């Protein structure tokens, strides 16, 4: 059921815009909601989401993203994601994700870092 979450983040760093967009769209429900600290407003359109993710490859060429840990609680998922830059530097994020019955993403909210107390 969580394949769409892993596929979405693998696509995040795909330098091929067409392949990236196709993969992203395949992981999203027709009606979805996305928010994170870097998005100025929530995103609810697949093309707008693909363009938003495309900025990652534009501003960080060679960077990748992958799910490092995925946990589930009563149908809600928490994904710890590693964004690795081409120079090896890493950034972490946590995403809370809801899927529909078909296993595609209906809602995803991201947070920078791991939420550790400062």
Short mmCIF file of N, CA and C in Angstrom, two decimals, residues 2-104:
data_model
loop_
_atom_site.label_atom_id
_atom_site.label_comp_id
_atom_site.label_asym_id
_atom_site.label_seq_id
_atom_site.Cartn_x
_atom_site.Cartn_y
_atom_site.Cartn_z
N UNK A 2 2.06 1.21 0.54
CA UNK A 2 2.90 2.41 0.64
C UNK A 2 3.82 2.59 -0.55
N UNK A 3 3.67 1.77 -1.59
CA UNK A 3 4.54 1.89 -2.77
C UNK A 3 4.48 3.28 -3.38
N UNK A 4 3.31 3.90 -3.39
CA UNK A 4 3.19 5.23 -4.00
C UNK A 4 4.04 6.26 -3.26
N UNK A 5 4.21 6.12 -1.96
CA UNK A 5 5.03 7.05 -1.19
C UNK A 5 6.49 6.91 -1.62
N UNK A 6 6.97 5.67 -1.67
CA UNK A 6 8.36 5.44 -2.06
C UNK A 6 8.61 5.87 -3.50
N UNK A 7 7.68 5.57 -4.40
CA UNK A 7 7.82 5.96 -5.80
C UNK A 7 7.84 7.47 -5.96
N UNK A 8 6.99 8.16 -5.22
CA UNK A 8 6.95 9.62 -5.31
C UNK A 8 8.31 10.21 -4.97
N UNK A 9 8.93 9.76 -3.90
CA UNK A 9 10.21 10.35 -3.52
C UNK A 9 11.35 9.91 -4.43
N UNK A 10 11.31 8.71 -4.96
CA UNK A 10 12.32 8.31 -5.94
C UNK A 10 12.23 9.20 -7.17
N UNK A 11 11.01 9.55 -7.57
CA UNK A 11 10.82 10.42 -8.73
C UNK A 11 11.30 11.84 -8.45
N UNK A 12 11.33 12.24 -7.22
CA UNK A 12 11.68 13.61 -6.83
C UNK A 12 13.01 14.04 -7.46
N UNK A 13 13.97 13.14 -7.56
CA UNK A 13 15.28 13.49 -8.10
C UNK A 13 15.49 13.06 -9.54
N UNK A 14 14.46 12.56 -10.21
CA UNK A 14 14.61 12.11 -11.59
C UNK A 14 14.87 13.30 -12.51
N UNK A 15 16.01 13.33 -13.22
CA UNK A 15 16.30 14.47 -14.08
C UNK A 15 15.45 14.53 -15.35
N UNK A 16 14.78 13.43 -15.70
CA UNK A 16 13.92 13.37 -16.88
C UNK A 16 12.54 13.91 -16.50
N UNK A 17 12.24 15.13 -16.94
CA UNK A 17 10.99 15.80 -16.53
C UNK A 17 9.75 15.00 -16.92
N UNK A 18 9.75 14.40 -18.10
CA UNK A 18 8.59 13.62 -18.52
C UNK A 18 8.37 12.40 -17.67
N UNK A 19 9.43 11.66 -17.41
CA UNK A 19 9.33 10.46 -16.57
C UNK A 19 8.96 10.84 -15.14
N UNK A 20 9.57 11.91 -14.63
CA UNK A 20 9.27 12.38 -13.27
C UNK A 20 7.80 12.73 -13.14
N UNK A 21 7.29 13.51 -14.09
CA UNK A 21 5.89 13.93 -14.03
C UNK A 21 4.96 12.73 -14.12
N UNK A 22 5.25 11.79 -15.00
CA UNK A 22 4.40 10.60 -15.14
C UNK A 22 4.37 9.79 -13.84
N UNK A 23 5.53 9.61 -13.23
CA UNK A 23 5.59 8.87 -11.97
C UNK A 23 4.84 9.61 -10.88
N UNK A 24 5.08 10.91 -10.76
CA UNK A 24 4.39 11.68 -9.72
C UNK A 24 2.89 11.59 -9.89
N UNK A 25 2.40 11.78 -11.10
CA UNK A 25 0.96 11.72 -11.34
C UNK A 25 0.37 10.35 -11.02
N UNK A 26 1.16 9.30 -11.23
CA UNK A 26 0.66 7.95 -10.95
C UNK A 26 0.54 7.69 -9.44
N UNK A 27 1.20 8.51 -8.62
CA UNK A 27 1.16 8.30 -7.17
C UNK A 27 0.10 9.15 -6.48
N UNK A 28 -0.54 10.06 -7.22
CA UNK A 28 -1.47 11.02 -6.63
C UNK A 28 -2.92 10.69 -6.98
N UNK A 29 -3.79 10.82 -6.01
CA UNK A 29 -5.22 10.69 -6.26
C UNK A 29 -5.69 11.92 -7.05
N UNK A 30 -6.80 11.81 -7.78
CA UNK A 30 -7.30 12.96 -8.53
C UNK A 30 -7.52 14.20 -7.63
N UNK A 31 -7.98 13.97 -6.42
CA UNK A 31 -8.12 15.06 -5.45
C UNK A 31 -7.09 14.82 -4.35
N UNK A 32 -6.09 15.69 -4.28
CA UNK A 32 -5.07 15.54 -3.25
C UNK A 32 -4.70 16.92 -2.70
N UNK A 33 -3.97 16.88 -1.59
CA UNK A 33 -3.54 18.10 -0.90
C UNK A 33 -2.10 17.90 -0.52
N UNK A 34 -1.25 18.91 -0.79
CA UNK A 34 0.16 18.85 -0.44
C UNK A 34 0.57 20.18 0.19
N UNK A 35 1.32 20.10 1.28
CA UNK A 35 1.88 21.30 1.91
C UNK A 35 3.23 20.95 2.51
N UNK A 36 4.15 21.91 2.45
CA UNK A 36 5.42 21.81 3.16
C UNK A 36 5.93 23.23 3.41
N UNK A 37 6.96 23.39 4.25
CA UNK A 37 7.42 24.74 4.60
C UNK A 37 7.94 25.56 3.41
N UNK A 38 8.37 24.91 2.34
CA UNK A 38 8.92 25.63 1.19
C UNK A 38 7.89 26.00 0.15
N UNK A 39 6.74 25.38 0.19
CA UNK A 39 5.67 25.69 -0.76
C UNK A 39 4.92 26.92 -0.22
N UNK A 40 4.83 27.98 -1.01
CA UNK A 40 4.18 29.19 -0.49
C UNK A 40 2.71 28.96 -0.14
N UNK A 41 2.04 28.08 -0.88
CA UNK A 41 0.63 27.76 -0.64
C UNK A 41 0.46 26.25 -0.81
N UNK A 42 -0.60 25.69 -0.24
CA UNK A 42 -0.87 24.28 -0.49
C UNK A 42 -1.06 24.02 -1.99
N UNK A 43 -0.69 22.82 -2.41
CA UNK A 43 -0.80 22.43 -3.82
C UNK A 43 -1.87 21.35 -3.93
N UNK A 44 -2.80 21.54 -4.87
CA UNK A 44 -3.88 20.57 -5.07
C UNK A 44 -4.03 20.17 -6.54
N UNK A 45 -3.07 20.52 -7.36
CA UNK A 45 -3.10 20.22 -8.79
C UNK A 45 -1.86 19.41 -9.16
N UNK A 46 -2.05 18.30 -9.87
CA UNK A 46 -0.92 17.41 -10.19
C UNK A 46 0.15 18.11 -11.02
N UNK A 47 -0.25 18.93 -11.99
CA UNK A 47 0.74 19.63 -12.80
C UNK A 47 1.52 20.64 -11.97
N UNK A 48 0.83 21.33 -11.07
CA UNK A 48 1.51 22.28 -10.19
C UNK A 48 2.47 21.55 -9.25
N UNK A 49 2.07 20.36 -8.78
CA UNK A 49 2.94 19.58 -7.92
C UNK A 49 4.17 19.12 -8.69
N UNK A 50 3.98 18.65 -9.92
CA UNK A 50 5.12 18.22 -10.74
C UNK A 50 6.08 19.38 -10.99
N UNK A 51 5.54 20.57 -11.23
CA UNK A 51 6.40 21.75 -11.42
C UNK A 51 7.15 22.08 -10.14
N UNK A 52 6.47 21.97 -9.00
CA UNK A 52 7.11 22.25 -7.71
C UNK A 52 8.26 21.27 -7.46
N UNK A 53 8.03 19.99 -7.68
CA UNK A 53 9.08 18.99 -7.50
C UNK A 53 10.20 19.21 -8.52
N UNK A 54 9.85 19.65 -9.72
CA UNK A 54 10.85 19.92 -10.75
C UNK A 54 11.86 20.98 -10.34
N UNK A 55 11.45 21.88 -9.46
CA UNK A 55 12.38 22.91 -8.98
C UNK A 55 13.54 22.26 -8.22
N UNK A 56 13.30 21.12 -7.57
CA UNK A 56 14.34 20.41 -6.83
C UNK A 56 15.48 20.03 -7.78
N UNK A 57 15.15 19.43 -8.93
CA UNK A 57 16.21 19.03 -9.86
C UNK A 57 16.84 20.24 -10.54
N UNK A 58 16.07 21.30 -10.68
CA UNK A 58 16.61 22.52 -11.29
C UNK A 58 17.63 23.19 -10.37
N UNK A 59 17.32 23.29 -9.09
CA UNK A 59 18.19 24.00 -8.15
C UNK A 59 19.20 23.09 -7.46
N UNK A 60 19.02 21.78 -7.58
CA UNK A 60 19.95 20.84 -6.95
C UNK A 60 20.22 19.69 -7.94
N UNK A 61 20.88 19.99 -9.07
CA UNK A 61 21.14 18.94 -10.05
C UNK A 61 21.92 17.78 -9.44
N UNK A 62 21.50 16.58 -9.78
CA UNK A 62 22.17 15.38 -9.27
C UNK A 62 21.71 14.95 -7.90
N UNK A 63 20.83 15.71 -7.28
CA UNK A 63 20.33 15.36 -5.95
C UNK A 63 19.28 14.26 -6.07
N UNK A 64 19.13 13.50 -5.01
CA UNK A 64 18.15 12.42 -4.95
C UNK A 64 17.33 12.53 -3.67
N UNK A 65 16.22 11.82 -3.66
CA UNK A 65 15.39 11.72 -2.46
C UNK A 65 14.99 10.26 -2.32
N UNK A 66 14.90 9.81 -1.08
CA UNK A 66 14.45 8.44 -0.84
C UNK A 66 13.86 8.34 0.55
N UNK A 67 12.95 7.40 0.69
CA UNK A 67 12.33 7.14 1.99
C UNK A 67 13.31 6.30 2.81
N UNK A 68 13.71 6.82 3.95
CA UNK A 68 14.63 6.09 4.83
C UNK A 68 13.87 5.22 5.81
N UNK A 69 12.69 5.69 6.22
CA UNK A 69 11.87 4.91 7.16
C UNK A 69 10.42 5.26 6.91
N UNK A 70 9.57 4.25 6.98
CA UNK A 70 8.15 4.45 6.77
C UNK A 70 7.41 3.70 7.86
N UNK A 71 6.59 4.41 8.60
CA UNK A 71 5.79 3.79 9.65
C UNK A 71 4.32 4.09 9.38
N UNK A 72 3.45 3.28 9.98
CA UNK A 72 2.03 3.42 9.75
C UNK A 72 1.28 3.31 11.07
N UNK A 73 0.24 4.11 11.22
CA UNK A 73 -0.61 4.06 12.40
C UNK A 73 -2.06 4.25 11.95
N UNK A 74 -2.82 3.18 12.02
CA UNK A 74 -4.25 3.22 11.69
C UNK A 74 -4.54 3.84 10.32
N UNK A 75 -3.72 3.46 9.36
CA UNK A 75 -3.92 3.91 7.99
C UNK A 75 -3.24 5.22 7.63
N UNK A 76 -2.57 5.86 8.57
CA UNK A 76 -1.82 7.08 8.30
C UNK A 76 -0.34 6.71 8.28
N UNK A 77 0.42 7.34 7.38
CA UNK A 77 1.83 7.00 7.22
C UNK A 77 2.72 8.18 7.58
N UNK A 78 3.88 7.84 8.14
CA UNK A 78 4.93 8.83 8.41
C UNK A 78 6.17 8.37 7.67
N UNK A 79 6.66 9.22 6.78
CA UNK A 79 7.84 8.90 5.99
C UNK A 79 8.98 9.82 6.41
N UNK A 80 10.09 9.24 6.79
CA UNK A 80 11.32 9.99 7.01
C UNK A 80 12.08 9.92 5.70
N UNK A 81 12.39 11.09 5.14
CA UNK A 81 12.97 11.17 3.81
C UNK A 81 14.35 11.81 3.88
N UNK A 82 15.28 11.24 3.12
CA UNK A 82 16.62 11.80 3.00
C UNK A 82 16.74 12.44 1.62
N UNK A 83 17.05 13.72 1.60
CA UNK A 83 17.37 14.42 0.36
C UNK A 83 18.89 14.52 0.33
N UNK A 84 19.51 13.89 -0.65
CA UNK A 84 20.97 13.88 -0.72
C UNK A 84 21.42 14.69 -1.92
N UNK A 85 22.23 15.70 -1.65
CA UNK A 85 22.74 16.56 -2.71
C UNK A 85 23.89 15.86 -3.44
N UNK A 86 24.22 16.35 -4.62
CA UNK A 86 25.28 15.74 -5.43
C UNK A 86 26.62 15.72 -4.70
N UNK A 87 26.84 16.68 -3.79
CA UNK A 87 28.12 16.73 -3.06
C UNK A 87 28.10 15.84 -1.81
N UNK A 88 27.01 15.09 -1.60
CA UNK A 88 26.92 14.18 -0.45
C UNK A 88 26.24 14.76 0.76
N UNK A 89 26.01 16.07 0.80
CA UNK A 89 25.30 16.66 1.94
C UNK A 89 23.87 16.15 1.95
N UNK A 90 23.35 15.97 3.16
CA UNK A 90 22.01 15.44 3.32
C UNK A 90 21.12 16.39 4.09
N UNK A 91 19.86 16.38 3.73
CA UNK A 91 18.82 17.08 4.47
C UNK A 91 17.72 16.06 4.74
N UNK A 92 17.08 16.19 5.89
CA UNK A 92 16.03 15.25 6.25
C UNK A 92 14.69 15.97 6.33
N UNK A 93 13.65 15.21 6.09
CA UNK A 93 12.30 15.73 6.23
C UNK A 93 11.38 14.62 6.69
N UNK A 94 10.26 15.02 7.27
CA UNK A 94 9.24 14.06 7.65
C UNK A 94 7.95 14.46 6.97
N UNK A 95 7.25 13.45 6.48
CA UNK A 95 6.01 13.67 5.76
C UNK A 95 4.94 12.78 6.37
N UNK A 96 3.77 13.35 6.54
CA UNK A 96 2.61 12.60 7.01
C UNK A 96 1.71 12.44 5.80
N UNK A 97 1.36 11.18 5.51
CA UNK A 97 0.72 10.86 4.24
C UNK A 97 -0.52 10.00 4.47
N UNK A 98 -1.59 10.35 3.77
CA UNK A 98 -2.80 9.54 3.73
C UNK A 98 -2.98 9.01 2.32
N UNK A 99 -3.41 7.76 2.22
CA UNK A 99 -3.65 7.09 0.95
C UNK A 99 -5.13 6.74 0.82
N UNK A 100 -5.59 6.61 -0.42
CA UNK A 100 -6.96 6.15 -0.61
C UNK A 100 -6.96 4.62 -0.72
N UNK A 101 -8.13 4.05 -1.01
CA UNK A 101 -8.26 2.59 -1.08
C UNK A 101 -7.39 1.99 -2.18
N UNK A 102 -7.09 2.77 -3.21
CA UNK A 102 -6.25 2.29 -4.31
C UNK A 102 -4.76 2.41 -4.00
N UNK A 103 -4.43 3.01 -2.87
CA UNK A 103 -3.03 3.15 -2.46
C UNK A 103 -2.32 4.36 -3.02
N UNK A 104 -3.07 5.34 -3.51
CA UNK A 104 -2.45 6.57 -3.99
C UNK A 104 -2.66 7.69 -2.98
#
